Short mmCIF file of C-alpha atoms in Angstrom, two decimals:
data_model
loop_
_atom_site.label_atom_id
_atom_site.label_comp_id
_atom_site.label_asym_id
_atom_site.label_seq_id
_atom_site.Cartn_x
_atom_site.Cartn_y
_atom_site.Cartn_z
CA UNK B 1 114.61 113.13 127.14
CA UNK B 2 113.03 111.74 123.89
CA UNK B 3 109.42 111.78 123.84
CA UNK B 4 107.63 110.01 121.15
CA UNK B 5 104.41 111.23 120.14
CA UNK B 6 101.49 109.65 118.05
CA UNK B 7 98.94 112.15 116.34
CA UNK B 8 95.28 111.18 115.36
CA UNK B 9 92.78 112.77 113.65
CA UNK B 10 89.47 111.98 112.20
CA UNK B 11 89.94 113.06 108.81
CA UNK B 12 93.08 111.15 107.92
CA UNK B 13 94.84 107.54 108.58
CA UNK B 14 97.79 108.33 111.31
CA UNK B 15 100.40 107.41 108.96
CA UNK B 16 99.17 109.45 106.03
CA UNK B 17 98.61 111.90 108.44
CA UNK B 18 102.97 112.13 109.11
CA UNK B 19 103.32 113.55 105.62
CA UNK B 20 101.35 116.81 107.07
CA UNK B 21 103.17 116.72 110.32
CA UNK B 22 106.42 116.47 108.07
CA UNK B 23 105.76 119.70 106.19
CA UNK B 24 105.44 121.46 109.39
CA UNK B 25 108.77 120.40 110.27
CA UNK B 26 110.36 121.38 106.98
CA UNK B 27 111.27 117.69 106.46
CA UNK B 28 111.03 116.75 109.61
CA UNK B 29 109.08 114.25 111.61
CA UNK B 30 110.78 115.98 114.72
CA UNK B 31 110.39 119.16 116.43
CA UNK B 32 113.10 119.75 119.70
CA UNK B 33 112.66 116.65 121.88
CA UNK B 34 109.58 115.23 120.41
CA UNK B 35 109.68 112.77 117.99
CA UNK B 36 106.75 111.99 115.97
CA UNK B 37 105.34 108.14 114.92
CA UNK B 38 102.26 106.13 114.09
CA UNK B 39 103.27 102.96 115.88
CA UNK B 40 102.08 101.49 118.61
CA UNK B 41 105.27 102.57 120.46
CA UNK B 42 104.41 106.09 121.80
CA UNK B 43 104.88 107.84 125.18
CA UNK B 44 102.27 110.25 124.53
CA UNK B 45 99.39 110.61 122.61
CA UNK B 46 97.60 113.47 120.55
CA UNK B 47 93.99 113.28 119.75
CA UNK B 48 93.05 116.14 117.02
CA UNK B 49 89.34 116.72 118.22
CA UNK B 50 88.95 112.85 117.67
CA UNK B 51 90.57 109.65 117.16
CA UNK B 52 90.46 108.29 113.66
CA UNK B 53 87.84 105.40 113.00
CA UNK B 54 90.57 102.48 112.61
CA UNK B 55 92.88 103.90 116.14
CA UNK B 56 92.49 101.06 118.47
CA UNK B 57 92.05 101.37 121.97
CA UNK B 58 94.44 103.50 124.14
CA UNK B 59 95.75 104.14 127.13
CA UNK B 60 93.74 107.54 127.80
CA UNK B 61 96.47 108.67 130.59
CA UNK B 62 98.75 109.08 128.01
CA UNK B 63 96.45 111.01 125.97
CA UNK B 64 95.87 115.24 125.37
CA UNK B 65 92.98 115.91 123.10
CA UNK B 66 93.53 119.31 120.88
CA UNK B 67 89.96 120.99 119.30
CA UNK B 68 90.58 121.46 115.79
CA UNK B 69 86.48 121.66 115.36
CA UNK B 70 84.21 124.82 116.89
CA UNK B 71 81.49 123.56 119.27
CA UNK B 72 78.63 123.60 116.38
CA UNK B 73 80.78 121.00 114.67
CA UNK B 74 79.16 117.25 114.61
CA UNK B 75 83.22 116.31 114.86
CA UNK B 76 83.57 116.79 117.88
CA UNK B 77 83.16 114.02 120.89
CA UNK B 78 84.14 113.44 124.51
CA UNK B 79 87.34 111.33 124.30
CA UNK B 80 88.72 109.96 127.30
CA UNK B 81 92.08 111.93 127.98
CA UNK B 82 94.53 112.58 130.27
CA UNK B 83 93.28 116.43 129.41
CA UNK B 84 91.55 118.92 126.69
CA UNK B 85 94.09 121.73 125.73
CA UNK B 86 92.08 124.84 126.56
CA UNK B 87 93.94 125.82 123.49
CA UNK B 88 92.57 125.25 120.02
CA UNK B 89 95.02 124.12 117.61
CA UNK B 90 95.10 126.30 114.12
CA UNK B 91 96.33 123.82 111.91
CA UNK B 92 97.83 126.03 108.30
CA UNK B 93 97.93 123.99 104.62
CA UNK B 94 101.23 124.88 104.47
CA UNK B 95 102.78 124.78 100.63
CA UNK B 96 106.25 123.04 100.16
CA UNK B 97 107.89 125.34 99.81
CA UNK B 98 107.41 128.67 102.16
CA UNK B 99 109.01 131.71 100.30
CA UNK B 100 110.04 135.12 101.68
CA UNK B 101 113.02 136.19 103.86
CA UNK B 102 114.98 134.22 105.78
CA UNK B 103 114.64 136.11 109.40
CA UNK B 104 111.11 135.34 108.87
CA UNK B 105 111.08 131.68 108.16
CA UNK B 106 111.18 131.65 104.32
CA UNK B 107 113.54 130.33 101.79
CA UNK B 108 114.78 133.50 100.99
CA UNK B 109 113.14 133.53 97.72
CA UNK B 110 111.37 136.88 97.50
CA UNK B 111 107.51 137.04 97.45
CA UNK B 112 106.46 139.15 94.14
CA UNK B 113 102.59 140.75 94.92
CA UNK B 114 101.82 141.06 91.23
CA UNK B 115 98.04 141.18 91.96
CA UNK B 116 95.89 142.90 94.26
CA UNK B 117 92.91 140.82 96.16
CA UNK B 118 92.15 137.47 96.20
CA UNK B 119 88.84 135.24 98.13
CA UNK B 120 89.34 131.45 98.22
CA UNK B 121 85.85 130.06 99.32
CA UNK B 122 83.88 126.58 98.31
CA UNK B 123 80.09 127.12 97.73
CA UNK B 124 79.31 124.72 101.10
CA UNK B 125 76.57 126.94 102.83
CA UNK B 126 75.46 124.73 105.76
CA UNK B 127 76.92 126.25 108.83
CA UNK B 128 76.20 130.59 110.38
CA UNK B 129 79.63 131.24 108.65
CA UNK B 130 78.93 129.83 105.24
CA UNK B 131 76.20 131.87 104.65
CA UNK B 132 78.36 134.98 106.04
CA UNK B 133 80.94 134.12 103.91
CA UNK B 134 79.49 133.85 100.66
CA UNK B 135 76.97 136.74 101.23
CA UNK B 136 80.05 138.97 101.92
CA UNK B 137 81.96 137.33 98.86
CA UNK B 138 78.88 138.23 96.81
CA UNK B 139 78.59 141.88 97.53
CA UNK B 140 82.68 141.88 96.89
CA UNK B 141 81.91 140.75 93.43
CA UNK B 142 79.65 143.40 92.61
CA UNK B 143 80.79 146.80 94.56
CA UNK B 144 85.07 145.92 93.39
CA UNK B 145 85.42 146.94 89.42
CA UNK B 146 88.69 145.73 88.96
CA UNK B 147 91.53 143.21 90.47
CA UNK B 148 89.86 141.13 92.87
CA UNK B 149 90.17 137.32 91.79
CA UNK B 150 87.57 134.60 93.65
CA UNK B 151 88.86 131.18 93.57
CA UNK B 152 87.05 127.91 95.01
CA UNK B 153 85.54 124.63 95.03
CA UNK B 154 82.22 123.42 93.84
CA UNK B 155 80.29 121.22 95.51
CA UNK B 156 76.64 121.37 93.64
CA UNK B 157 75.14 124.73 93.94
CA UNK B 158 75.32 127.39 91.62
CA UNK B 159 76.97 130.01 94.03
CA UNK B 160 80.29 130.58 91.73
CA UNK B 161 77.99 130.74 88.53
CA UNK B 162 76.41 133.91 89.19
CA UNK B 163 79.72 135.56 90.08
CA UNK B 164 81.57 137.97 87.47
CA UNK B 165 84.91 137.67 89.34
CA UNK B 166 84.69 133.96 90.07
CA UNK B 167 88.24 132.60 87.81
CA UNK B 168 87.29 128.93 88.85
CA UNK B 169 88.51 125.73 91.54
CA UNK B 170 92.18 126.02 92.82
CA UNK B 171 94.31 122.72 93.31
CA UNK B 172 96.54 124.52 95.56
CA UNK B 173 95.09 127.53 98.07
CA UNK B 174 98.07 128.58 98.58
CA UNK B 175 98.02 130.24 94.53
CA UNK B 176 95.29 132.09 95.68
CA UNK B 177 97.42 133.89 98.17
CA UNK B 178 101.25 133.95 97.00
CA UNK B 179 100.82 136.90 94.49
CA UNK B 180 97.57 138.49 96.39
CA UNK B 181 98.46 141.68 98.51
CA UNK B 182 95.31 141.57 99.92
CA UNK B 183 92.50 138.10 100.76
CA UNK B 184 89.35 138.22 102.39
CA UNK B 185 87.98 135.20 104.31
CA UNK B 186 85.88 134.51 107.27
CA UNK B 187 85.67 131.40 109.79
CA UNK B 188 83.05 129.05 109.38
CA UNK B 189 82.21 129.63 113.50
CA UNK B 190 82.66 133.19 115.60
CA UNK B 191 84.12 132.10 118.82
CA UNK B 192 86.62 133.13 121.16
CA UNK B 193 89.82 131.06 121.21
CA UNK B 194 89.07 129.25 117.69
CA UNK B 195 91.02 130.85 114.10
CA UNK B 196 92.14 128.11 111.82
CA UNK B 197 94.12 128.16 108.54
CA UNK B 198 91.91 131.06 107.33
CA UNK B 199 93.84 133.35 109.07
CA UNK B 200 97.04 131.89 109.69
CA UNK B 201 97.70 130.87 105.60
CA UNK B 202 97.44 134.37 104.58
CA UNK B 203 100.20 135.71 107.34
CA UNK B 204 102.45 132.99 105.78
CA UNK B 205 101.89 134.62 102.23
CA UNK B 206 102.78 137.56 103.47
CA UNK B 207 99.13 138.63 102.45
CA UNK B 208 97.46 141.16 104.12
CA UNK B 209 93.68 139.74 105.19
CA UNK B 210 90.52 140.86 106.02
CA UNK B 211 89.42 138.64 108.31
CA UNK B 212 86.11 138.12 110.71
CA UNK B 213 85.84 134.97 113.01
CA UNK B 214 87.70 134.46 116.27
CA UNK B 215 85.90 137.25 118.38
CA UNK B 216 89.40 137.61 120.65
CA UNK B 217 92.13 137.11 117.61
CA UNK B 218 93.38 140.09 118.67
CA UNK B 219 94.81 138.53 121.90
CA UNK B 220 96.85 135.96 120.05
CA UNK B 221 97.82 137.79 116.36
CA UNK B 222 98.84 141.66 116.54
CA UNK B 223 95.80 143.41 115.36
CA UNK B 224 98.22 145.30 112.88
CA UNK B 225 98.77 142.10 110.91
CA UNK B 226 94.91 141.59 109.57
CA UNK B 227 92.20 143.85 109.36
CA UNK B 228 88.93 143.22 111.24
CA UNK B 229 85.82 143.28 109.74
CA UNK B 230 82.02 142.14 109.84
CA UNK B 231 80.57 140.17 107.42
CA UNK B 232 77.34 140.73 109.21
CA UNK B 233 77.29 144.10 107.43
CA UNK B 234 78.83 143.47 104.33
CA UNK B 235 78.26 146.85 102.48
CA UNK B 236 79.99 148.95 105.64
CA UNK B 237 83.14 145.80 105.38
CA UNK B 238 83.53 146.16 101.66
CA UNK B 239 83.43 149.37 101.88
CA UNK B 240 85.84 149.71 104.61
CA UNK B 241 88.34 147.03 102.44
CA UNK B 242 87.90 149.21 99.76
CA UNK B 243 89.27 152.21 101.45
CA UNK B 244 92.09 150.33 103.37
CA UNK B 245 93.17 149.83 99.74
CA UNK B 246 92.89 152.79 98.32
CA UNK B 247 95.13 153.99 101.54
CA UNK B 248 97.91 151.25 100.46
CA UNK B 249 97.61 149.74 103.91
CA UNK B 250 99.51 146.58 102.60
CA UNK B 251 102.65 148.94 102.93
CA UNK B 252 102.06 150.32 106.23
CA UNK B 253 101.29 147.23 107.82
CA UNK B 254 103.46 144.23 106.13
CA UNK B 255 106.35 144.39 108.64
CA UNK B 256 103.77 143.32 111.53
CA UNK B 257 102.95 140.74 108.81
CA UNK B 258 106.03 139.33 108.66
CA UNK B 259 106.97 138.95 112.11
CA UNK B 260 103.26 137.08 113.03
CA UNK B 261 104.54 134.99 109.80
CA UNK B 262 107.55 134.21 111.98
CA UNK B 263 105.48 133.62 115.02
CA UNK B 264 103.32 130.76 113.33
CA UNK B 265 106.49 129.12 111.55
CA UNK B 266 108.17 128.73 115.10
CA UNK B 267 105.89 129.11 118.27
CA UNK B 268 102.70 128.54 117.29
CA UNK B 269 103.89 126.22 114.64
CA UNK B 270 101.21 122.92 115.41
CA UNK B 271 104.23 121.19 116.60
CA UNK B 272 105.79 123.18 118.52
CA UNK B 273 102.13 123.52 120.49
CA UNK B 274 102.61 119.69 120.63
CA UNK B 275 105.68 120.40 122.11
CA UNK B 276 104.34 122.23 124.54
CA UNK B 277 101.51 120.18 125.59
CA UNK B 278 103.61 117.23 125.96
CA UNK B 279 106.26 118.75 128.21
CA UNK B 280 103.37 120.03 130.49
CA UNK B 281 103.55 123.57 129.66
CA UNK B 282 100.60 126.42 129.90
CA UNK B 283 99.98 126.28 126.17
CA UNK B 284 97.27 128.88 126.13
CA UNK B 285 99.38 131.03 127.92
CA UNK B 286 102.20 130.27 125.86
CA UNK B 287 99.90 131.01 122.62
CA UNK B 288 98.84 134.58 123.55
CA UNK B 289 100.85 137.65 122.50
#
């Protein structure tokens, strides 16, 4: 049976927000039997940590709330709901176009690593993992001679300015990845349960990342598609990234990339976890390796 499904969010008007819920359908605004809309004329609805300011009231039996925010996050509110997924739900950029083999959910278009390592960070410094983040970023710039490349967005400080690697703002993250073999990032929050894009955009690059943030990733990613490390001592992590380079771990470890690429372009694509939130499956269950 059909069900339609409308999807809220705070950040974005519901209809606007289709055109993001297309791309992860590859041109779709379907996904098995769910079939998205931003009418009034839904069977079941999905909050994304909070209902955008213009949704009108709602019938809250019909409605599963998703955490897209960690708990330090002012986003986040008590919405009345039917239930809160116990899962949180990683939600990728996602480019148009998703290269790489075809068995692993690309367009068969081969990936080309022409350059070697890659951080795409903003300057924002407000939250425990911004100042992580751009400590560890800073230490990067100065102990790594050659071939790393940090991208990002300015919003006021002078964080990028004192940076010798720093090659300026990116329209689209997803640059900063493509042609990277390895990417360093960290989560804004260190949590069990919550990894966002961070993680997830550089599996779908093929790209393999150093990564620090959800405190049990392990029990939902393969622990041989990422490296772990902590940006709480950033001279023993870069210097650990340093040597996983200088052992070509890219090579030994990109065919677990690619199949956790598959994994988050088919079951833990954000609609398919729709899917299985709507059809009143286990989703955390479902989610973990």
């Amino acid at each position: 049976m059909k069900i339609k499904v409308r999807v809220t969010c705070f950040w974005e008007h519901d209809t606007n927000y289709l055109d993001t819920l297309k791309r992860y359908g590859r041109g779709k605004l379907s996904w098995k039997n769910v079939e998205f809309v931003a009418d009034d004329d839904y069977d079941r609805l999905v909050i994304l940590t909070r209902p955008h300011k213009d949704f009108p009231g709602y019938d809250s039996r019909k409605a599963i709330t998703f955490l897209t925010e960690p708990p330090a996050s002012s986003n986040r509110h008590d919405n009345p709901c039917a239930r809160t997924e116990a899962m949180y739900l990683p939600l990728p950029f996602w480019p148009a176009e998703i290269y790489g083999p075809r068995q692993h959910g690309g367009n068969g278009i081969r990936i080309r690593k022409t350059k070697l390592f890659s951080c795409v960070t903003s300057d924002l410094n407000f939250m425990e993992g911004h100042f992580y983040r751009l400590r560890m970023v800073n230490v990067l710039d100065q102990v790594i001679e050659e071939g790393l490349d940090i991208w990002g967005k300015n919003y006021g400080s002078s964080f990028h300015e004192q940076l010798t690697k720093y090659k300026g703002e990116i329209v689209q993250k997803y640059d900063g990845l493509w042609s990277y073999k390895y990417h360093f990032i960290s989560e804004n929050s260190f949590e069990n349960g919550y990894f966002t894009e961070k993680i997830v955009d550089p599996l779908i690059t093929e790209t393999l990342c150093f990564y620090d943030g959800c405190l049990n990733l392990e029990n939902f990613i393969d622990e041989r598609a990422f490296v772990r490390v902590n940006v709480k001592e950033p001279l023993e992590a870069a210097a650990r990234m340093i040597e996983m380079i200088q052992n070509d771990e890219y090579r030994q470890r990109i065919k677990y990339i690619k199949q956790q690429k598959k994994r988050f372009l088919t079951d833990l694509n954000p609609l398919n976890i729709i899917w299985m939130a709507v059809n009143e499956k286990d989703v955390l269950k479902e989610c973990l390796l």
